[in-house]
Structures are given as C-alpha cells and as structure tokens.
N, CA and C of each residue as an Amber inpcrd file, in Angstrom:
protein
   582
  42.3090000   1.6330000   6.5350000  41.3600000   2.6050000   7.0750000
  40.6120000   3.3400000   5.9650000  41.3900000   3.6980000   5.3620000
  40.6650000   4.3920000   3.9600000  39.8440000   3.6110000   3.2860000
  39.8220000   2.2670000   3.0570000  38.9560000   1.3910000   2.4180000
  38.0140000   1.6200000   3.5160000  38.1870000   1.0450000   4.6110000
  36.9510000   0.5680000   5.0030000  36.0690000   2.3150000   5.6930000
  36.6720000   3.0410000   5.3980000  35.9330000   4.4350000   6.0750000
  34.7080000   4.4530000   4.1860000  35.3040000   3.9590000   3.3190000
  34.3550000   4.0490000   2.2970000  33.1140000   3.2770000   2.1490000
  33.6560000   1.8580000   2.4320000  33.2240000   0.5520000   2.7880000
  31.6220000   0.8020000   4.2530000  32.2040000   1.9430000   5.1130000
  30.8680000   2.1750000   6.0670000  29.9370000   3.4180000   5.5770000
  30.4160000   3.8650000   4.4620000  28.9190000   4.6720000   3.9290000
  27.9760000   4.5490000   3.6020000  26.4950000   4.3450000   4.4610000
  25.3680000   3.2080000   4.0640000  24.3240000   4.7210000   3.9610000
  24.6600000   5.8410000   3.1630000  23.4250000   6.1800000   2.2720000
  22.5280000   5.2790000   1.7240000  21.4780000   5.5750000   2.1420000
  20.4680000   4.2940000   1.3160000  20.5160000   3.1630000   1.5190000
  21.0000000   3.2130000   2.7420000  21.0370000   1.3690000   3.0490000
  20.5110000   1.2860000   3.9790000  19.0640000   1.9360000   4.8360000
  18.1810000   2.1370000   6.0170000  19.2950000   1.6070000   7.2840000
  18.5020000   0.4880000   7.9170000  18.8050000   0.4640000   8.9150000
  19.8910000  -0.6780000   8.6340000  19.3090000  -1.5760000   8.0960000
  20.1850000  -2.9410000   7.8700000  21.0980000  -3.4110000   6.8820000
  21.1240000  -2.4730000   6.0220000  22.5100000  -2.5600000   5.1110000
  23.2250000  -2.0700000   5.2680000  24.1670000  -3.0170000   4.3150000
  25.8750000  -2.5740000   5.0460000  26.1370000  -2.7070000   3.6090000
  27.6920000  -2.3820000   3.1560000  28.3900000  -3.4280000   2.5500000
  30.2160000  -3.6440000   2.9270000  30.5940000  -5.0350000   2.4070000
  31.5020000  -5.2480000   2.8320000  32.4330000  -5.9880000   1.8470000
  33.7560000  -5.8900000   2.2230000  34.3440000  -6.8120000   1.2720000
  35.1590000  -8.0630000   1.5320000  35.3570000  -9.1880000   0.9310000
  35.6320000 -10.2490000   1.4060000  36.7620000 -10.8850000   0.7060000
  37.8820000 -11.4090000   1.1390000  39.3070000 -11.9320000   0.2340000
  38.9710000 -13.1130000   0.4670000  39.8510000 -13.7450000  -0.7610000
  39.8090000 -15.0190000  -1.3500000  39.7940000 -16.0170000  -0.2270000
  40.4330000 -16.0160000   0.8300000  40.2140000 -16.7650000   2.3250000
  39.5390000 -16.6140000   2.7950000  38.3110000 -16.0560000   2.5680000
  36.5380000 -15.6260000   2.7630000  36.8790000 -15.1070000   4.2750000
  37.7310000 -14.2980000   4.5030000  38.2680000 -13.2280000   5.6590000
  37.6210000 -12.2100000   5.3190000  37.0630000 -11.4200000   6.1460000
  36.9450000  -9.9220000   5.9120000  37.9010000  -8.8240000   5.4840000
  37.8700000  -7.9440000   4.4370000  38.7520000  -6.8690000   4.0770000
  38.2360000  -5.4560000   4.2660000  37.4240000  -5.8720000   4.6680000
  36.5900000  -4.1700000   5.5400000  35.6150000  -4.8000000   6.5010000
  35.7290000  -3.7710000   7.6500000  34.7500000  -3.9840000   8.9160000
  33.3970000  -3.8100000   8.7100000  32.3090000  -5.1020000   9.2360000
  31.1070000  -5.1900000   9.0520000  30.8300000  -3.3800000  10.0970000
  29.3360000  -3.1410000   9.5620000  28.7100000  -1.9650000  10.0580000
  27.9220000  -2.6440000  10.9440000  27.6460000  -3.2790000  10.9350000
  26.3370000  -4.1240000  11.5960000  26.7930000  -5.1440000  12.9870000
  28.3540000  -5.3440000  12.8940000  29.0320000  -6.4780000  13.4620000
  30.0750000  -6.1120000  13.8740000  30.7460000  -5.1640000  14.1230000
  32.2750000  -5.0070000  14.0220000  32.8710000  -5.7580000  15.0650000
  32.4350000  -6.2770000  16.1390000  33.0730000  -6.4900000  16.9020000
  33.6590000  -7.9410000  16.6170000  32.4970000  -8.7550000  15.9230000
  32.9470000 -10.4250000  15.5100000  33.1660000 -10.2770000  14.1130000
  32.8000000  -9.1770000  12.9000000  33.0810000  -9.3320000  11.9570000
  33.5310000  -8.2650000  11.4990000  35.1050000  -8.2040000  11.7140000
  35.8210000  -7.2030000  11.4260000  37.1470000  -7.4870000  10.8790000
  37.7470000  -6.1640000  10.2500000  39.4180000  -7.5350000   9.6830000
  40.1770000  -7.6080000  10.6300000  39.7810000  -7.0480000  12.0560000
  40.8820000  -7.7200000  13.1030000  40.8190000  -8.8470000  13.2440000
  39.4180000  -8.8550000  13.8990000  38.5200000 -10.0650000  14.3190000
  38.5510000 -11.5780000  13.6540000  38.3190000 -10.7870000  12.2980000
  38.3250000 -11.7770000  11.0630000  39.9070000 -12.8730000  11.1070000
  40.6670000 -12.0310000  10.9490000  42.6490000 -12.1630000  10.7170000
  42.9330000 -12.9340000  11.8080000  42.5850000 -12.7490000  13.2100000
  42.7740000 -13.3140000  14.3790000  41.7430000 -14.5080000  14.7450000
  40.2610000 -15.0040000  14.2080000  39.6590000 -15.5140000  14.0210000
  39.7190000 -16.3940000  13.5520000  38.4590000 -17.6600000  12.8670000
  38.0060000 -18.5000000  12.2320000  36.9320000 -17.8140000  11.5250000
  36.7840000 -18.4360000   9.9640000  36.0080000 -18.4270000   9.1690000
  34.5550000 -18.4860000   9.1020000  34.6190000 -19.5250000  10.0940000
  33.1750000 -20.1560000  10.6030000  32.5300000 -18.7220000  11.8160000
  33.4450000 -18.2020000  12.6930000  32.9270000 -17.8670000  13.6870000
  33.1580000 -15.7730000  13.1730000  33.8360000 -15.5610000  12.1050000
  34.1740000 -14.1330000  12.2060000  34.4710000 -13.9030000  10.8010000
  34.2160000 -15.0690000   9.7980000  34.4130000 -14.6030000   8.1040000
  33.3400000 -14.2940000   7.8890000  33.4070000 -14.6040000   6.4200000
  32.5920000 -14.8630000   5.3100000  32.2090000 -16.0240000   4.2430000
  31.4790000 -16.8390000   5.0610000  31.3610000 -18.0540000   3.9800000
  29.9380000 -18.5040000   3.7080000  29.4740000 -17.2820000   2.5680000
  27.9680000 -17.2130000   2.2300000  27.7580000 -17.9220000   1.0180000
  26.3850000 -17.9650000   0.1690000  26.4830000 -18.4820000  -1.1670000
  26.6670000 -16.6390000  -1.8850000  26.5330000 -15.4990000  -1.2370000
  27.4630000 -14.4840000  -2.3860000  28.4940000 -14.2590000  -1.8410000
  29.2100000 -14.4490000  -1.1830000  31.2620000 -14.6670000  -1.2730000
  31.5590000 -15.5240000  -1.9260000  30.7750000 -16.7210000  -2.0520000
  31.5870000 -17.7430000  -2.7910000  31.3280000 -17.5950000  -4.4910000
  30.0850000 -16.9300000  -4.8750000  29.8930000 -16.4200000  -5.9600000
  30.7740000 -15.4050000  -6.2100000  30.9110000 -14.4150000  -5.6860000
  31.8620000 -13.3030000  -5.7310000  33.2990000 -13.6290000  -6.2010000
  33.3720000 -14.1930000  -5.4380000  34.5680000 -15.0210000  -5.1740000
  34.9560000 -15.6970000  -6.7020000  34.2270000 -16.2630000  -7.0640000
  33.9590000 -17.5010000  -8.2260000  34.0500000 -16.4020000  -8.9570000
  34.2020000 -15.4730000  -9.3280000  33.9670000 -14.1070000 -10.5970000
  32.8340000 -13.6500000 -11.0630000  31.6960000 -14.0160000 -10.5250000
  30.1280000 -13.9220000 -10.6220000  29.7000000 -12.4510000 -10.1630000
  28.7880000 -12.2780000 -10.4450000  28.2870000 -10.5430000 -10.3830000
  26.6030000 -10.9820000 -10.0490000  25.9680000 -10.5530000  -9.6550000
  24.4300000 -10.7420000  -9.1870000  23.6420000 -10.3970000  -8.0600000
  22.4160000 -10.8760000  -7.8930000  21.9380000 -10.6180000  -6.8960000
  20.9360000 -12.0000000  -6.5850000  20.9930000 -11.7970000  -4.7310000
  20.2600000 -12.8700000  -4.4010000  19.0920000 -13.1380000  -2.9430000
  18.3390000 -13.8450000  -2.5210000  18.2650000 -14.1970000  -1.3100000
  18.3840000 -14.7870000  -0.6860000  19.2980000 -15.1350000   0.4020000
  19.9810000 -15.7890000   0.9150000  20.3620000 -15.0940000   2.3390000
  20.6180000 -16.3140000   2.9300000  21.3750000 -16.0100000   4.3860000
  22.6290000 -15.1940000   4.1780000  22.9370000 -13.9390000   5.1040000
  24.0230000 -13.8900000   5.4060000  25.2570000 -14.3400000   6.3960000
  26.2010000 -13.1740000   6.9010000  27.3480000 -14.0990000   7.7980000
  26.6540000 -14.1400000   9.4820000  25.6150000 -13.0080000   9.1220000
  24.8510000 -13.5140000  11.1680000  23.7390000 -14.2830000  10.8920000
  22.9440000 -15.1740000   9.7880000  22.3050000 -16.0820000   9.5330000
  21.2570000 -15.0620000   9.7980000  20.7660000 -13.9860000   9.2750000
  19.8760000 -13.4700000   8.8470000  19.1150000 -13.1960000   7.2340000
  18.0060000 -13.4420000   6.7600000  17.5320000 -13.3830000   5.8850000
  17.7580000 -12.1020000   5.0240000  18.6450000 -12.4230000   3.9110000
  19.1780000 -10.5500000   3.2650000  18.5220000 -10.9900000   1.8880000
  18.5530000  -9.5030000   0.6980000  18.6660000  -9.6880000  -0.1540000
  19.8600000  -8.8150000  -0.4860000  21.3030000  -9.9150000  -1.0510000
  22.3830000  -9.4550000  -1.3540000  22.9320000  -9.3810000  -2.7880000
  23.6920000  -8.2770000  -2.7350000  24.2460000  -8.2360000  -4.1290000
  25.6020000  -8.2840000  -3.8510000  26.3190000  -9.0630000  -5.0750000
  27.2300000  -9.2710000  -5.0510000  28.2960000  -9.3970000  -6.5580000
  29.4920000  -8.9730000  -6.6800000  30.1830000  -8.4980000  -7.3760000
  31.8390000  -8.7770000  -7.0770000  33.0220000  -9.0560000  -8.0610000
  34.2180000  -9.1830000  -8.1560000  34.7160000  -8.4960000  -7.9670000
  35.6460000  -8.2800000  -7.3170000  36.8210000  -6.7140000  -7.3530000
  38.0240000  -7.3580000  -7.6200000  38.8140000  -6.6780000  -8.7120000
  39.9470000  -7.2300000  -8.8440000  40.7640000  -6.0050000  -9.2940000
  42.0790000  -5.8730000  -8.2260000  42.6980000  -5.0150000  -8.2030000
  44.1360000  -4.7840000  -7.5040000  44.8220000  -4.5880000  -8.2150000
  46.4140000  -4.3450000  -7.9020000  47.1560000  -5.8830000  -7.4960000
  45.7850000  -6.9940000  -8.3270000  46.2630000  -8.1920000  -8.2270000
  45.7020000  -9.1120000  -6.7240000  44.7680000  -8.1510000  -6.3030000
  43.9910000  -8.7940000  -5.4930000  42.5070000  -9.0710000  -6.0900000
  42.0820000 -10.3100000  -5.7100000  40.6930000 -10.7460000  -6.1950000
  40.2200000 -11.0020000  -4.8390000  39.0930000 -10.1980000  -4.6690000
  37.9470000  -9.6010000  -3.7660000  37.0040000  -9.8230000  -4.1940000
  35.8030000 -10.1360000  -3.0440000  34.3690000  -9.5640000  -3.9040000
  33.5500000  -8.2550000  -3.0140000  32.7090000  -7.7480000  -3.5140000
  32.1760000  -6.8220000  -2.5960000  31.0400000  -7.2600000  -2.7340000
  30.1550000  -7.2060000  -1.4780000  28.5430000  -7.6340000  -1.0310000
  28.3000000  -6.1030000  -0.7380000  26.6160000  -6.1680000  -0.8640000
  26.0900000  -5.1870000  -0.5000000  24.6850000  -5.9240000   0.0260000
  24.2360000  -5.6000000   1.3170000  22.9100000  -6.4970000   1.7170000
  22.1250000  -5.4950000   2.7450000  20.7710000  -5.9130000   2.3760000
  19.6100000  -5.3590000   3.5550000  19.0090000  -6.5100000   3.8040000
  18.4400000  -6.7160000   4.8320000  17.5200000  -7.4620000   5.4300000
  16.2720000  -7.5190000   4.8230000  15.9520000  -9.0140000   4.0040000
  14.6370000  -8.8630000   3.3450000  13.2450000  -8.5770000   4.3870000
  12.8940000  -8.5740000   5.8260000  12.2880000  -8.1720000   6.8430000
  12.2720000  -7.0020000   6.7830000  12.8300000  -5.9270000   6.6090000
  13.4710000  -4.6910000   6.9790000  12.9150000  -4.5200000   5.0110000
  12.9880000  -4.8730000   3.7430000  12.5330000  -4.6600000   2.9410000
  11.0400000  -4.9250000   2.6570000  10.5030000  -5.8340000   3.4000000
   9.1620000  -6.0670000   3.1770000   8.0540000  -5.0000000   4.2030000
   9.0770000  -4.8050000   5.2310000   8.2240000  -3.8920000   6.3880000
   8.0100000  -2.6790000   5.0610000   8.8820000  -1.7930000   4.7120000
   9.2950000  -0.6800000   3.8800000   8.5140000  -0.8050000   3.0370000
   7.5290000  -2.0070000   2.4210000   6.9310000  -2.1090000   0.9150000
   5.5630000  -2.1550000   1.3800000   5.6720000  -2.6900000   2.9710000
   4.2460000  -2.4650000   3.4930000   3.6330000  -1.5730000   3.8620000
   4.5210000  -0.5960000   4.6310000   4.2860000   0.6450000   4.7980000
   4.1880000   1.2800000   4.1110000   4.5600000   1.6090000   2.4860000
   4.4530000   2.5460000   1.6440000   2.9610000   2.0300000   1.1590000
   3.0630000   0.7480000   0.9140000   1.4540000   0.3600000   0.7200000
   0.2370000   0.5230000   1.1510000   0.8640000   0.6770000   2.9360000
  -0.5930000   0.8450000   3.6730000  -0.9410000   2.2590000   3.3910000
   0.3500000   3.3090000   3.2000000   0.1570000   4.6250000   3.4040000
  -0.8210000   5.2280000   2.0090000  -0.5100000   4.4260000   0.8810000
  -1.2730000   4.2540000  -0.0530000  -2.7560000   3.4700000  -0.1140000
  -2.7500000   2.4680000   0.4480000  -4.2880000   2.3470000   0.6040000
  -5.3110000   2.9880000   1.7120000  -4.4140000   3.8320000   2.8160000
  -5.1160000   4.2710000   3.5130000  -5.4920000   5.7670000   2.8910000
  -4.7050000   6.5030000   1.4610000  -5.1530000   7.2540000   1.2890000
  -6.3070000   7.3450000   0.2620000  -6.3510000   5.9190000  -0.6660000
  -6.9070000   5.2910000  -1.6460000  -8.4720000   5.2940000  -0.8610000
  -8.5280000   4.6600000   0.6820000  -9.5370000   4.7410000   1.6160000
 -10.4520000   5.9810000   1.5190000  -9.4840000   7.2180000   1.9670000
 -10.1640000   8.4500000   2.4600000 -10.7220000   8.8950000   1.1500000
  -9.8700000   8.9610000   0.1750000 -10.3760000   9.5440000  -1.4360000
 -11.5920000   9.0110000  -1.8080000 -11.7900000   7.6250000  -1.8920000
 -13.3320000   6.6310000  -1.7810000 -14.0450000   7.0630000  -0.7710000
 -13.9470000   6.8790000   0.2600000 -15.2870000   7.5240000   0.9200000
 -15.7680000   8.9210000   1.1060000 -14.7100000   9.9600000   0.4700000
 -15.1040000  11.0540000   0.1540000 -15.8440000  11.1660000  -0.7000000
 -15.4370000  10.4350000  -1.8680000 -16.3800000  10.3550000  -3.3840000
 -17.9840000   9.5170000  -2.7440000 -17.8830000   7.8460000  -2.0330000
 -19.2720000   7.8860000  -2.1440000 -19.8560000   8.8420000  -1.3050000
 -19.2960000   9.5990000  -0.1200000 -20.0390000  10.3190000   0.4500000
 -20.7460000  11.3540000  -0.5240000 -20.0590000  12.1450000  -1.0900000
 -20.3560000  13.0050000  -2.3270000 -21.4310000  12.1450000  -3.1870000
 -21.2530000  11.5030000  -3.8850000 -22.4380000  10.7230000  -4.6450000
 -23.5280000  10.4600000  -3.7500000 -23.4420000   9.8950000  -2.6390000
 -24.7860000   9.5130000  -2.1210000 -25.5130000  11.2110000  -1.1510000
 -25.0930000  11.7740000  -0.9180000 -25.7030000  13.0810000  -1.0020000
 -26.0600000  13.8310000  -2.4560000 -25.9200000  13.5390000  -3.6080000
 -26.3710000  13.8420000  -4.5440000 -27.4410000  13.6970000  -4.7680000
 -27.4690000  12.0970000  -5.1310000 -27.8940000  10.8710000  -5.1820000
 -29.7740000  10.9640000  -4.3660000 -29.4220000  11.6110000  -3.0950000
 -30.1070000  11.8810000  -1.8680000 -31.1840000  13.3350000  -2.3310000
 -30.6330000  13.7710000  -2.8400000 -30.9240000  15.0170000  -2.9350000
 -32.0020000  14.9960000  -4.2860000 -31.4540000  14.4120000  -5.3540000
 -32.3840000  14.2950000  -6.5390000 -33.6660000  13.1370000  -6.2690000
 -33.0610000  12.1260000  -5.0700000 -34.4680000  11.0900000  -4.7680000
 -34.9960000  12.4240000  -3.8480000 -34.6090000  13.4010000  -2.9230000
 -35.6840000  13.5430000  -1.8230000 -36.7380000  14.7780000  -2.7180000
 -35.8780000  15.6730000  -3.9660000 -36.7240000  16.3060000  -4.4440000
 -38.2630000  15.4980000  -4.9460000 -37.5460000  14.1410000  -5.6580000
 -38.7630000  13.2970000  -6.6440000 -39.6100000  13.4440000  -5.4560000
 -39.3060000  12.4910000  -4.2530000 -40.6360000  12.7520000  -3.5660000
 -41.2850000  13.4360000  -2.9800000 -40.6360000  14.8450000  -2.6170000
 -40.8230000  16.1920000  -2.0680000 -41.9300000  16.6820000  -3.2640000
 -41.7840000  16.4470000  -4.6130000 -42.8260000  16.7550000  -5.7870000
 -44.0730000  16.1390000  -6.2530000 -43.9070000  14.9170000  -6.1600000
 -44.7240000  13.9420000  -5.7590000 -45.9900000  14.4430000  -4.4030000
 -45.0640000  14.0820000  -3.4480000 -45.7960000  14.5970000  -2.1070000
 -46.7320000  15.5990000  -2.4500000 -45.9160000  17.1340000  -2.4940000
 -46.5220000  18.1350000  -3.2380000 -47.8370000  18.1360000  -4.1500000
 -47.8550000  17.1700000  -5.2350000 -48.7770000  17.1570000  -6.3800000
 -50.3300000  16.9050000  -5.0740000 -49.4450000  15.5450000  -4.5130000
 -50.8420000  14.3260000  -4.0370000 -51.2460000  15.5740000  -2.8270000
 -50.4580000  15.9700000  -2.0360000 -51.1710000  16.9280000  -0.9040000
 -51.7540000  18.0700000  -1.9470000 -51.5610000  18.8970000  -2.9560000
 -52.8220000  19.4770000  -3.6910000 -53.7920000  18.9880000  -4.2910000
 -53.8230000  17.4770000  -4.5060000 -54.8130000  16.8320000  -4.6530000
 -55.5640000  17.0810000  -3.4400000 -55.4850000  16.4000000  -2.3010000
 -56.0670000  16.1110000  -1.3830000 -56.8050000  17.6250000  -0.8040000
 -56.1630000  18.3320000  -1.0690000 -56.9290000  19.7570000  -0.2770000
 -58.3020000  20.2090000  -1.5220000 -57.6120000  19.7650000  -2.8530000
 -58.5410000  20.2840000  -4.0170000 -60.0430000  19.6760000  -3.8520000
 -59.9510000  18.1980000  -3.4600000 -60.8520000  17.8020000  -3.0710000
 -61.6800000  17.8200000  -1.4760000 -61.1480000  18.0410000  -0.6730000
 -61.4930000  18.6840000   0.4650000 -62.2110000  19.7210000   0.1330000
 -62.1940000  20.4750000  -0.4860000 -62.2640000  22.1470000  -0.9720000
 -63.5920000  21.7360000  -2.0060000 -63.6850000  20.3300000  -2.1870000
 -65.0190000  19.8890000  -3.3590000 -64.7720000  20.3730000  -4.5710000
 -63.2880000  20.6840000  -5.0230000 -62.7960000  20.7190000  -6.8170000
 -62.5240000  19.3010000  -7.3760000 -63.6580000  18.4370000  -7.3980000
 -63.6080000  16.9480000  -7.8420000 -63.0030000  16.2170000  -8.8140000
 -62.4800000  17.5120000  -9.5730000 -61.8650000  17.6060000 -11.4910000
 -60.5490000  17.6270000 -10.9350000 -60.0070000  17.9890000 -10.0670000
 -58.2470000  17.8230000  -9.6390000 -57.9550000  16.8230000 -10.1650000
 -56.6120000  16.7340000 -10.5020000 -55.8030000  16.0980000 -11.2590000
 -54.5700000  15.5830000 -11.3870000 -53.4750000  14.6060000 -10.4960000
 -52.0360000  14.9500000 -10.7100000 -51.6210000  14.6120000 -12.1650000
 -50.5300000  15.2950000 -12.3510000 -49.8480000  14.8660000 -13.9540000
 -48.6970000  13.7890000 -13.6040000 -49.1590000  12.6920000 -13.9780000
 -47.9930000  11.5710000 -13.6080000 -46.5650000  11.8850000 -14.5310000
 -46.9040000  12.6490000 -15.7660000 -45.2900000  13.2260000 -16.9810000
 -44.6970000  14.2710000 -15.8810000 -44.9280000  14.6260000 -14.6040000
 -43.9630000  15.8070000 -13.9030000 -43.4330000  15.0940000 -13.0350000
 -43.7860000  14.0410000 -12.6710000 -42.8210000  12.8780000 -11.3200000
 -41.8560000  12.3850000 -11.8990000 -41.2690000  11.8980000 -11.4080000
 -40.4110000  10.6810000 -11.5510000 -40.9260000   9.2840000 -12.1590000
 -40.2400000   8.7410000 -12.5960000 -40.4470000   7.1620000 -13.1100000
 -40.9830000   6.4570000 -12.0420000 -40.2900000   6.5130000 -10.9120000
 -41.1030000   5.5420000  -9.4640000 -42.1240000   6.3730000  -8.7880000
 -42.6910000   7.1170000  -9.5270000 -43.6790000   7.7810000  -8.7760000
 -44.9100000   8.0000000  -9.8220000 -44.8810000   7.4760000 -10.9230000
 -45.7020000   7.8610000 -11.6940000 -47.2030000   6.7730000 -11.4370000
 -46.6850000   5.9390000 -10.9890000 -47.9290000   5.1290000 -10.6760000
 -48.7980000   5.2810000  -9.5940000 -48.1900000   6.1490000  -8.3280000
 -48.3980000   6.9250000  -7.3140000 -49.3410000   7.6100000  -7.7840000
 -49.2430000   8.7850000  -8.5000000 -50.2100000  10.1240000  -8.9130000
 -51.5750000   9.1150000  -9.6980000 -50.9110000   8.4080000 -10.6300000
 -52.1210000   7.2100000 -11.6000000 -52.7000000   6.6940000 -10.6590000
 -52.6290000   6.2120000  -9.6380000 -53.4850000   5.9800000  -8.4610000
 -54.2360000   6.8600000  -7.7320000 -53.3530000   7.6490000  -7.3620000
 -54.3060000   8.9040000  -6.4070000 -55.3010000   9.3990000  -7.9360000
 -55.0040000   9.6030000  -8.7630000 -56.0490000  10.1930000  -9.5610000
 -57.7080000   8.7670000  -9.7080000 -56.9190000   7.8050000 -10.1580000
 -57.9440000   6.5850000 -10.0260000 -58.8130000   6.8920000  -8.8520000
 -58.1510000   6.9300000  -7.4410000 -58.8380000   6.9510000  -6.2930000
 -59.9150000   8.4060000  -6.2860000 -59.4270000   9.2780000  -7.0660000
 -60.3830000  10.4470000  -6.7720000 -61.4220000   9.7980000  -7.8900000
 -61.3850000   9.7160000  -9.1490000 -62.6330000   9.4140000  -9.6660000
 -63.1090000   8.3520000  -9.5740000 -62.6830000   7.4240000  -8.8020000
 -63.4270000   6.2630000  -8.2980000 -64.4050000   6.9860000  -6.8930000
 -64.0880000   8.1750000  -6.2310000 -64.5140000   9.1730000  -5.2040000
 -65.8020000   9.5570000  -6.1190000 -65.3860000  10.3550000  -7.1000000
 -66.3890000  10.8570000  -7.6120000 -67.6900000  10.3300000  -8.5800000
 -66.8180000   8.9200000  -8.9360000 -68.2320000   8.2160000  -9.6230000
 -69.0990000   7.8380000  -8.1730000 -68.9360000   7.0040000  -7.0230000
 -69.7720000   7.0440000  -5.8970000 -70.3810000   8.1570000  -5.3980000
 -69.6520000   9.8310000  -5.2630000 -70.7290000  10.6700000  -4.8500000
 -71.6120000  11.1140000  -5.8160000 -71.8260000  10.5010000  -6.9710000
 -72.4040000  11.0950000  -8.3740000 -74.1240000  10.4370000  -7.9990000
C-alpha cells in the first residue's frame, strides 16, 4: 500500500500519465492509475501477462537494466511517450515506467501554440493598423496641400491674377508634377488670352 499510494501521485502528469512499476515476471508491483481494475497487482498476480501485465518494449528495457526514454505502445495499446528506468532494491530488480499519451502531448503543444499565434495575430494587426493610419495621414495631408496650392491657383485666376503660381519644392514627390502641370496649363491660358 505504501508503495503504490506513492506510485499514484501524478503531479504533472495531466490527464494521462501515470507511473508504475513492473517485476521481473513483467507482473505489476503497483496499481495502474489509469487501469486498476485489469492492471493492478491483484489483477496482475491472479491474471495473465498478456491480459493484466506488463509486456512493453520499456519493461523489457527496464527490465534488461536500461534507463531511457521512448515512443512506443503501452500495456492498453495506446500511443505513450515513456520513460523508463531500473529499480533495484532489497534484492529486488524492478523497473519503473513513467508515461503520457503522445495525443494528450501534442494536443498540449498545440494549444500553447495556437494561444501564441493567436496572440502573435492581435499584436500584428494592431501594429499594421497603427502604420497604415499613419501612413494615411501623411498621404492625406500631401494631397490635402497639393489640393490646397491647385484650388488657390484656380480662384487666383478666376480673380484674373494670371502670374499665380504653384511651388512644386512644397508638395510631395508624387505631386510635384501635378502643380508643374497646373502651372504649364495656366501659362499655356495666358499665352492664348495675350
């Protein structure tokens, strides 16, 4: 009882880890957490190997004096990643497994991932939002100035001040050919009313 009350402490072992320990007759020596009812050391003792042990590739490593980790099936033919290790003590040779469900590890790596790219998401479209209102703001002045110049053109000459003038050096780069035009167009105006 005392072994196996240690044997069911699955801090950190979510939903699907356990660990357990297994004697040299690949019998159980502590009750599965996950199984107790078919894989337990009653169960096990009163049982078959096949139907209530342990006969994995880490018991038999364990077993063998090997220490490691692996992926592999466990004893309910579920996909784990197990670790496994020798115990040898008071002249008993044991091994102890420790396993989670690689399903149950990949969900866990996805979810921390998504929770990370979905915040990776919001941070980016905060930023281009931010840039393209900038962005917005320095194009709508250029042409708000622009505009500006060419509509005091247009009234200067309305008004018959024929010498008006825009300064294409106060626009913008994409607008400078704009004002060089509207100015062309006025004294091309004024050589015909001449």
């Amino acid at each position: 009882d005392s072994i196996d009350n240690i044997m069911k402490e699955r801090s950190g072992l979510w939903e699907t880890g356990e660990t357990y320990l297994v004697g040299p007759d690949k019998k159980m020596r502590s009750d599965s957490s996950l199984d107790n009812e078919r894989h337990s050391v009653h169960a096990s003792f009163y049982g078959t190997v096949a139907q209530n042990g342990v006969d994995t590739v880490s018991s038999r490593n364990g077993l063998a004096g090997e220490t490691g980790t692996i992926i592999t099936r466990n004893y309910r033919g579920r996909e784990v990643l197990s670790a496994y290790t020798p115990i040898n003590a008071a002249g008993l040779q044991w091994t102890m497994i420790a396993e989670v469900e690689k399903q149950e590890i990949e969900r866990r790596i996805s979810d921390a991932l998504n929770q990370k790219v979905i915040f990776l998401f919001i941070v980016s479209a905060v930023i281009l939002l931010l840039l393209s209102m900038i962005i917005s703001i320095f194009i709508s002045k250029g042409i708000g100035h622009t505009i500006g110049q060419l509509d005091n053109m247009i009234k200067d000459v309305l008004k018959g001040k024929l010498s008006t003038r825009g300064d294409p050096d106060s626009v913008g780069v994409d607008f400078k050919g704009v004002v060089h035009s509207a100015n062309q167009l006025i004294q091309a105006f004024v050589g015909q009313s001449e």
